[in-house]
Amino acid sequence: MTQAPSTSKAARRAHDREIIALALPAFGALVAEPLFVMVDSAVVGHLGTAQLAGLAVASSLLLTAVSIFVFLAYATTAAVARRVGAGDLQSAIRQGMDGIWLAILLGAATLAVILPTAPSVVDLLGASDTAAPYAVTYLRISAIGIPAMLIVLAATGVLRGLQDTKTPLYVAIAGFTANAALNAGLVYGAGLGIAGSAWGTVIAQYGMAAAYLVVVVRGARKHHASLRPDAAGIRACAQAGAPLLVRTLSLRAILMIATAVAARLGDTDIAAHQIIISLWNLLAFALDAIAIAGQAIIGRYLGAGDEEGARGACRRMVQWGIVSGVVLGLLVVVTSPLFLPLFTGDTAVQDTALPALIVVALSVPISGVVFVLDGVLMGAGDGPYLAGAMLVTLAVFTPVALLVPTIGGGLMTLWLAMTLMMTVRLLTLWHRTRSGRWIVTGATR
């Protein structure tokens, strides 16, 4: 009787150490990613308004194209972690190589589509006559880096699956530093203008991809894993990633619908919405770090056949998600008077944003649990359920969001609809987790 509490406490401490060891470096790497765009914006912004407008159009297209393939990281993490748990490091790295080869193929295909269609796509997004040439230039050059970006996604998944989130952090820091130096040198030193910014980013991305490949290849040689492309393995990676692609596209559709509705509410509301969505994305980075830890930890436990360990880790991460959500929500409330003036001096925009910001603050604990359970089910390889759950969420959210202009209440009502969306996600993910059907042990699902 007296040993049970200490055993429980020991288990919680073990889970805590594991979560912190993986989540903190993962958070650093996640935050480093948007810094690439910020550096480009800061450097190009001094060239002129037309150049900055061109960058805005081109970078949004690139980020959308790359974010669609984020499943390369998620699916690879789960698959590699399972094999690590099963004690088969050779197979784990082989699985990771299949993911990297898939990334190369998808990167090449995406590049082949973007290069000839860049002018048409830029025009479709409504770039002005002065901004369009800069957007096309930046898009075509930066697209050359897409294969490298996708290799980075897949290789990051490999290392996360191997329970290593420190190396991605170091590579991200090095990449950010190189990108900043190259941008300044090529844009101003070499006088290449916006093209110099694009080339600087491409060089930094290929440098990051090369660093990852060195680490993975070293691991492959150490454990005698083949580096050659395997058609069956690549096909299996694509099949595992397809449901996560559906999930990601559904989530992107939700965010696009929210932005479209905010735009219909008026300029003040869309400006306030942009501020809030920026904060929401920042909060997502913090919460996603725990989810990434969940992917790696759950995959390893299930691969080792440790059902109780997987359940225990899931429970502890949910507790982490709730606490993190409460803390972040309180921070949003406390800092909102300081936060809003950083983005705009327009009091109308600030007044519109504040009620919606309070709604976001109250909903962050829900988001904290959603992100954790999302990571748990990804780590379990439960992609088909995640795809179905997100489609249900999209079906519930869409009519409610489209009714916002009719219902009234402005931006606050829209963010209540966003909270409904997160609540639906919570209910679907909680139901699946409680059912236990996500628990499938073994080196493969």
Coordinates of C-alpha atoms in Angstrom, one line a residue:
M1 CA 0.0 0.0 0.0
T2 CA 2.7 2.4 0.9
Q3 CA 4.7 1.7 -2.3
A4 CA 2.0 2.4 -4.7
P5 CA 2.1 6.3 -4.4
S6 CA 5.9 6.4 -4.7
T7 CA 5.8 4.1 -7.7
S8 CA 3.1 6.4 -9.3
K9 CA 5.2 9.4 -8.4
A10 CA 8.3 7.8 -9.9
A11 CA 6.5 7.0 -13.1
R12 CA 5.2 10.6 -13.4
R13 CA 8.7 11.9 -12.8
A14 CA 10.1 9.6 -15.5
H15 CA 7.4 10.7 -17.9
D16 CA 8.1 14.4 -17.0
R17 CA 11.8 14.0 -17.7
E18 CA 11.1 12.4 -21.0
I19 CA 8.6 15.0 -22.1
I20 CA 10.8 17.9 -21.1
A21 CA 13.9 16.4 -22.8
L22 CA 12.0 16.1 -26.1
A23 CA 9.6 19.1 -25.9
L24 CA 12.0 21.9 -25.1
P25 CA 14.4 21.4 -28.0
A26 CA 11.4 20.7 -30.3
F27 CA 9.9 24.1 -29.2
G28 CA 13.1 25.9 -30.1
A29 CA 13.2 24.3 -33.5
L30 CA 9.6 25.1 -34.2
V31 CA 10.1 28.8 -33.3
A32 CA 13.2 29.0 -35.5
E33 CA 11.1 28.1 -38.6
P34 CA 9.0 31.3 -38.8
L35 CA 12.1 33.3 -38.1
F36 CA 13.3 32.5 -41.7
V37 CA 10.3 34.5 -43.1
M38 CA 10.9 37.3 -40.6
V39 CA 14.5 37.7 -41.6
D40 CA 13.5 37.8 -45.3
S41 CA 10.8 40.3 -44.5
A42 CA 13.2 42.6 -42.5
V43 CA 15.9 42.5 -45.2
V44 CA 13.6 42.8 -48.2
G45 CA 11.4 45.5 -46.5
H46 CA 14.3 48.0 -46.8
L47 CA 14.4 47.5 -50.6
G48 CA 10.9 49.0 -51.0
T49 CA 7.2 48.5 -50.6
A50 CA 6.8 46.7 -54.0
Q51 CA 9.5 44.2 -53.1
L52 CA 8.0 43.5 -49.7
A53 CA 4.6 43.0 -51.2
G54 CA 6.1 40.6 -53.7
L55 CA 7.7 38.7 -50.9
A56 CA 4.4 38.5 -49.0
V57 CA 2.7 36.9 -51.9
A58 CA 5.5 34.5 -52.8
S59 CA 6.3 33.4 -49.2
S60 CA 2.6 32.6 -48.5
L61 CA 2.5 30.4 -51.5
L62 CA 5.7 28.6 -50.5
L63 CA 4.6 28.1 -46.8
T64 CA 1.3 26.7 -48.0
A65 CA 3.0 24.3 -50.4
V66 CA 5.4 23.1 -47.8
S67 CA 2.9 22.9 -44.9
I68 CA 0.8 20.5 -47.0
F69 CA 3.7 18.0 -46.8
V70 CA 4.1 18.2 -43.0
F71 CA 3.0 14.6 -42.8
L72 CA 6.5 13.7 -43.9
A73 CA 7.6 14.6 -40.4
Y74 CA 4.6 13.3 -38.5
A75 CA 4.3 9.9 -40.2
T76 CA 8.1 9.3 -40.2
T77 CA 8.3 10.1 -36.5
A78 CA 5.6 7.5 -35.6
A79 CA 7.0 4.8 -37.9
V80 CA 10.6 5.2 -36.7
A81 CA 9.7 5.4 -33.0
R82 CA 7.8 2.1 -33.2
R83 CA 10.8 0.3 -34.6
V84 CA 13.0 2.0 -32.0
G85 CA 10.7 0.7 -29.3
A86 CA 10.9 -2.8 -30.9
G87 CA 14.7 -2.6 -30.6
D88 CA 15.2 -2.7 -34.4
L89 CA 17.4 0.4 -35.1
Q90 CA 18.4 -0.9 -38.5
S91 CA 14.7 -1.1 -39.6
A92 CA 14.0 2.2 -38.0
I93 CA 16.6 4.0 -40.0
R94 CA 15.6 2.1 -43.1
Q95 CA 12.1 3.4 -42.6
G96 CA 13.4 6.9 -42.2
M97 CA 15.4 6.7 -45.4
D98 CA 12.1 5.7 -47.2
G99 CA 10.6 8.9 -45.9
I100 CA 13.5 10.9 -47.1
W101 CA 13.3 9.4 -50.6
L102 CA 9.6 10.2 -50.6
A103 CA 10.4 13.8 -49.7
I104 CA 12.9 14.1 -52.6
L105 CA 10.3 12.8 -55.1
L106 CA 7.5 15.1 -53.8
G107 CA 10.0 18.0 -53.7
A108 CA 11.0 17.5 -57.3
A109 CA 7.4 17.2 -58.4
T110 CA 6.3 20.3 -56.6
L111 CA 9.3 22.2 -58.1
A112 CA 8.3 21.0 -61.6
V113 CA 4.8 22.4 -61.0
I114 CA 5.8 25.8 -59.5
L115 CA 8.5 26.9 -61.9
P116 CA 6.3 27.2 -65.1
T117 CA 3.1 28.3 -63.2
A118 CA 4.7 30.9 -61.0
P119 CA 3.4 34.0 -63.0
S120 CA -0.2 32.6 -63.2
V121 CA -0.3 31.7 -59.5
V122 CA 1.0 35.1 -58.5
D123 CA -1.6 36.8 -60.7
L124 CA -4.3 34.6 -59.2
L125 CA -3.5 35.8 -55.7
G126 CA -4.0 39.4 -56.9
A127 CA -0.5 40.8 -56.8
S128 CA -0.3 44.3 -58.1
D129 CA 1.5 45.1 -61.4
T130 CA 4.5 46.5 -59.4
A131 CA 4.7 43.7 -56.9
A132 CA 4.1 40.8 -59.3
P133 CA 7.6 40.7 -61.0
Y134 CA 9.3 40.6 -57.6
A135 CA 6.9 37.9 -56.4
V136 CA 7.6 35.7 -59.5
T137 CA 11.4 36.2 -59.1
Y138 CA 11.3 35.2 -55.4
L139 CA 8.9 32.3 -55.9
R140 CA 10.9 30.7 -58.8
I141 CA 14.2 30.9 -57.0
S142 CA 12.9 29.9 -53.6
A143 CA 11.0 27.0 -55.2
I144 CA 14.5 25.5 -55.9
G145 CA 14.8 25.0 -52.1
I146 CA 11.5 23.0 -51.8
P147 CA 13.2 19.6 -52.1
A148 CA 15.6 20.6 -49.3
M149 CA 12.6 21.8 -47.2
L150 CA 10.9 18.5 -47.6
I151 CA 14.1 16.6 -46.8
V152 CA 14.4 18.6 -43.6
L153 CA 10.8 17.7 -42.7
A154 CA 11.4 13.9 -43.3
A155 CA 14.8 13.9 -41.6
T156 CA 13.4 15.8 -38.6
G157 CA 10.8 13.0 -38.3
V158 CA 13.6 10.4 -38.4
L159 CA 15.5 12.1 -35.6
R160 CA 12.4 12.7 -33.5
G161 CA 11.5 9.0 -33.9
L162 CA 15.0 8.2 -32.7
Q163 CA 14.1 10.3 -29.6
D164 CA 16.5 13.1 -30.7
T165 CA 15.0 16.6 -30.7
K166 CA 18.3 18.4 -29.9
T167 CA 19.9 17.9 -33.3
P168 CA 16.9 19.5 -35.1
L169 CA 17.3 22.5 -32.7
Y170 CA 21.0 22.9 -33.5
V171 CA 20.4 22.6 -37.2
A172 CA 17.6 25.1 -37.0
I173 CA 19.7 27.6 -35.2
A174 CA 22.6 27.2 -37.6
G175 CA 20.2 27.5 -40.6
F176 CA 18.6 30.7 -39.2
T177 CA 22.0 32.2 -38.6
A178 CA 23.3 31.3 -42.1
N179 CA 20.0 32.6 -43.6
A180 CA 20.4 36.0 -41.9
A181 CA 24.0 36.4 -43.0
L182 CA 23.4 35.2 -46.6
N183 CA 20.4 37.5 -47.0
A184 CA 22.3 40.6 -45.9
G185 CA 25.3 39.7 -47.9
L186 CA 23.5 38.8 -51.2
V187 CA 20.8 41.5 -51.1
Y188 CA 23.1 44.4 -50.1
G189 CA 26.7 43.3 -50.5
A190 CA 26.2 41.6 -53.8
G191 CA 23.4 44.0 -54.9
L192 CA 21.1 41.1 -56.0
G193 CA 18.0 42.6 -54.4
I194 CA 15.0 40.3 -53.8
A195 CA 16.7 37.6 -55.8
G196 CA 19.6 37.6 -53.3
S197 CA 17.1 37.1 -50.4
A198 CA 15.7 34.1 -52.2
W199 CA 19.1 32.6 -53.0
G200 CA 20.2 33.1 -49.4
T201 CA 17.2 31.1 -48.1
V202 CA 17.8 28.4 -50.7
I203 CA 21.4 28.0 -49.7
A204 CA 20.6 27.9 -46.0
Q205 CA 17.9 25.3 -46.7
Y206 CA 20.2 23.0 -48.6
G207 CA 22.8 23.4 -45.9
M208 CA 20.2 22.2 -43.3
A209 CA 19.2 19.3 -45.5
A210 CA 22.9 18.3 -45.9
A211 CA 23.5 18.5 -42.2
Y212 CA 20.5 16.2 -41.6
L213 CA 21.6 13.8 -44.3
V214 CA 25.1 13.5 -42.7
V215 CA 23.5 12.5 -39.4
V216 CA 21.1 10.0 -40.9
V217 CA 23.7 8.5 -43.2
R218 CA 26.1 8.1 -40.3
G219 CA 23.4 6.3 -38.4
A220 CA 22.5 4.1 -41.4
R221 CA 26.2 3.0 -41.7
K222 CA 26.5 2.4 -38.0
H223 CA 23.5 0.1 -38.0
H224 CA 24.1 -1.4 -41.5
A225 CA 20.8 0.1 -43.0
S226 CA 20.5 0.4 -46.7
L227 CA 20.5 3.9 -48.2
R228 CA 19.1 2.9 -51.6
P229 CA 15.5 3.8 -52.5
D230 CA 13.0 1.0 -52.0
A231 CA 9.8 1.3 -54.0
A232 CA 7.7 -0.7 -51.6
G233 CA 9.0 1.3 -48.6
I234 CA 8.4 4.6 -50.3
R235 CA 4.9 3.5 -51.3
A236 CA 4.2 2.4 -47.7
C237 CA 5.4 5.9 -46.4
A238 CA 3.0 7.6 -48.9
Q239 CA 0.1 5.4 -47.8
A240 CA 0.8 6.1 -44.1
G241 CA 1.0 9.8 -44.9
A242 CA -2.1 10.1 -47.0
P243 CA -4.6 10.3 -44.1
L244 CA -2.4 12.9 -42.4
L245 CA -2.5 14.9 -45.7
V246 CA -6.3 14.9 -45.6
R247 CA -6.1 16.0 -41.9
T248 CA -3.7 18.9 -42.8
L249 CA -5.8 20.0 -45.8
S250 CA -9.0 20.0 -43.7
L251 CA -7.3 22.1 -41.1
R252 CA -5.9 24.6 -43.7
A253 CA -9.5 24.8 -45.1
I254 CA -10.8 25.8 -41.6
L255 CA -8.2 28.5 -41.3
M256 CA -8.9 29.8 -44.8
I257 CA -12.7 29.9 -44.2
A258 CA -12.1 31.8 -40.9
T259 CA -10.0 34.4 -42.8
A260 CA -12.5 34.7 -45.5
V261 CA -15.3 35.3 -43.0
A262 CA -13.2 37.9 -41.1
A263 CA -12.6 39.7 -44.4
R264 CA -16.4 39.9 -45.0
L265 CA -16.8 41.6 -41.6
G266 CA -14.7 44.6 -42.7
D267 CA -11.2 46.0 -42.8
T268 CA -11.1 46.6 -39.0
D269 CA -12.1 43.0 -38.3
I270 CA -9.7 41.4 -40.7
A271 CA -6.9 43.5 -39.3
A272 CA -7.8 42.4 -35.8
H273 CA -8.1 38.8 -37.0
Q274 CA -4.6 38.9 -38.4
I275 CA -3.2 40.0 -35.1
I276 CA -5.1 37.2 -33.2
I277 CA -4.2 34.5 -35.7
S278 CA -0.5 35.5 -35.3
L279 CA -0.8 35.0 -31.6
W280 CA -2.8 31.8 -32.1
N281 CA 0.0 30.4 -34.3
L282 CA 2.6 31.3 -31.6
L283 CA 0.6 29.5 -29.0
A284 CA 0.3 26.5 -31.3
F285 CA 4.1 26.3 -31.5
A286 CA 4.3 26.0 -27.7
L287 CA 1.6 23.4 -27.5
D288 CA 2.9 21.5 -30.6
A289 CA 6.2 20.9 -28.8
I290 CA 4.4 18.6 -26.3
A291 CA 2.6 16.9 -29.2
I292 CA 5.9 16.2 -30.9
A293 CA 7.2 14.7 -27.7
G294 CA 4.0 12.6 -27.6
Q295 CA 4.5 11.3 -31.2
A296 CA 8.0 10.0 -30.3
I297 CA 7.2 8.7 -26.8
I298 CA 3.9 6.9 -27.7
G299 CA 5.4 5.4 -30.9
R300 CA 8.3 4.0 -28.9
Y301 CA 6.1 2.5 -26.1
L302 CA 3.8 0.8 -28.6
G303 CA 6.7 -0.5 -30.6
A304 CA 8.1 -2.1 -27.4
G305 CA 4.7 -3.6 -26.6
D306 CA 4.3 -1.5 -23.5
E307 CA 0.5 -0.7 -23.4
E308 CA 0.6 0.5 -19.8
G309 CA 3.6 2.8 -20.5
A310 CA 1.7 4.3 -23.5
R311 CA -1.4 4.9 -21.4
G312 CA 0.6 6.4 -18.6
A313 CA 2.5 8.7 -20.9
C314 CA -0.8 9.8 -22.6
R315 CA -2.3 10.6 -19.2
R316 CA 0.7 12.6 -18.1
M317 CA 0.9 14.5 -21.4
V318 CA -2.8 15.4 -21.1
Q319 CA -2.0 16.9 -17.7
W320 CA 0.9 18.8 -19.2
G321 CA -1.4 20.1 -22.0
I322 CA -4.0 21.3 -19.5
V323 CA -1.5 23.1 -17.3
S324 CA 0.3 24.6 -20.3
G325 CA -3.0 25.8 -21.7
V326 CA -4.1 27.5 -18.5
V327 CA -0.7 29.2 -18.1
L328 CA -0.6 30.4 -21.7
G329 CA -4.2 31.6 -21.4
L330 CA -3.4 33.6 -18.3
L331 CA -0.4 35.1 -20.1
V332 CA -2.6 36.2 -23.0
V333 CA -5.0 38.0 -20.6
V334 CA -2.3 39.7 -18.6
T335 CA -0.2 40.8 -21.6
S336 CA -3.0 41.8 -24.0
P337 CA -2.8 45.5 -23.1
L338 CA 0.9 45.4 -24.0
F339 CA 0.5 42.9 -26.9
L340 CA -2.1 44.7 -29.1
P341 CA -0.3 48.1 -29.4
L342 CA 2.8 46.3 -30.7
F343 CA 0.8 45.4 -33.8
T344 CA -1.4 48.5 -34.3
G345 CA -2.0 52.0 -33.0
D346 CA -5.5 52.0 -34.4
T347 CA -7.8 52.0 -31.3
A348 CA -10.7 50.6 -33.4
V349 CA -8.7 47.5 -34.3
Q350 CA -7.5 47.1 -30.7
D351 CA -11.1 47.4 -29.4
T352 CA -12.3 44.8 -31.9
A353 CA -9.5 42.4 -31.1
L354 CA -9.7 42.5 -27.3
P355 CA -13.0 40.5 -26.9
A356 CA -11.9 37.9 -29.4
L357 CA -8.5 37.7 -27.6
I358 CA -10.3 36.9 -24.3
V359 CA -12.2 34.1 -26.1
V360 CA -8.8 32.7 -27.3
A361 CA -7.4 32.9 -23.8
L362 CA -10.3 31.0 -22.4
S363 CA -10.0 28.3 -25.1
V364 CA -6.3 27.7 -24.8
P365 CA -6.7 24.9 -22.2
I366 CA -8.9 23.1 -24.7
S367 CA -6.2 23.6 -27.4
G368 CA -3.6 22.2 -25.0
V369 CA -5.5 18.9 -24.7
V370 CA -6.3 18.8 -28.4
F371 CA -2.7 19.2 -29.4
V372 CA -1.5 16.5 -27.0
L373 CA -4.1 13.9 -28.1
D374 CA -3.4 14.7 -31.7
G375 CA 0.3 13.9 -31.0
V376 CA -0.6 10.7 -29.2
L377 CA -2.8 9.4 -32.0
M378 CA -0.1 10.4 -34.6
G379 CA 2.5 8.5 -32.6
A380 CA 0.2 5.5 -32.6
G381 CA -0.1 5.7 -36.3
D382 CA -3.8 6.3 -36.1
G383 CA -3.9 8.5 -39.2
P384 CA -7.2 7.3 -40.8
Y385 CA -9.1 8.2 -37.6
L386 CA -7.4 11.7 -37.4
A387 CA -8.4 12.3 -41.1
G388 CA -12.0 11.3 -40.4
A389 CA -12.2 13.4 -37.2
M390 CA -10.9 16.5 -39.0
L391 CA -13.4 16.1 -41.8
V392 CA -16.2 15.9 -39.2
T393 CA -14.8 19.1 -37.6
L394 CA -14.7 20.9 -40.9
A395 CA -18.3 19.9 -41.6
V396 CA -19.4 21.3 -38.2
F397 CA -17.3 24.5 -38.4
T398 CA -18.1 25.6 -42.0
P399 CA -21.8 26.3 -41.7
V400 CA -21.4 27.9 -38.3
A401 CA -18.6 30.2 -39.5
L402 CA -20.4 31.2 -42.6
L403 CA -23.4 32.3 -40.5
V404 CA -21.3 34.6 -38.4
P405 CA -22.0 37.8 -40.5
T406 CA -25.7 37.0 -40.2
I407 CA -25.6 36.1 -36.5
G408 CA -23.8 39.3 -35.6
G409 CA -21.2 39.8 -32.9
G410 CA -18.4 40.4 -35.3
L411 CA -14.9 39.0 -34.7
M412 CA -15.7 37.7 -31.2
T413 CA -18.5 35.5 -32.7
L414 CA -16.0 34.2 -35.3
W415 CA -13.6 33.2 -32.6
L416 CA -16.4 31.5 -30.6
A417 CA -16.9 29.5 -33.8
M418 CA -13.1 28.7 -33.7
T419 CA -13.5 27.6 -30.1
L420 CA -16.4 25.3 -31.2
M421 CA -14.1 23.9 -33.8
M422 CA -11.5 23.1 -31.1
T423 CA -14.2 21.6 -28.9
V424 CA -15.3 19.3 -31.6
R425 CA -11.7 18.2 -32.1
L426 CA -11.4 17.6 -28.4
L427 CA -14.5 15.5 -28.3
T428 CA -13.5 13.3 -31.3
L429 CA -9.9 12.8 -30.0
W430 CA -11.0 12.2 -26.4
H431 CA -13.5 9.6 -27.6
R432 CA -10.8 7.8 -29.5
T433 CA -8.3 7.9 -26.7
R434 CA -10.8 6.6 -24.2
S435 CA -11.8 3.8 -26.4
G436 CA -8.3 2.3 -26.4
R437 CA -8.6 1.4 -30.1
W438 CA -5.5 3.5 -30.9
I439 CA -3.4 1.1 -28.9
V440 CA -1.8 -1.3 -31.4
T441 CA 1.5 -2.7 -30.3
G442 CA 4.4 -4.0 -32.4
A443 CA 7.1 -2.6 -34.8
T444 CA 4.3 -1.8 -37.4
R445 CA 0.7 -0.9 -37.0

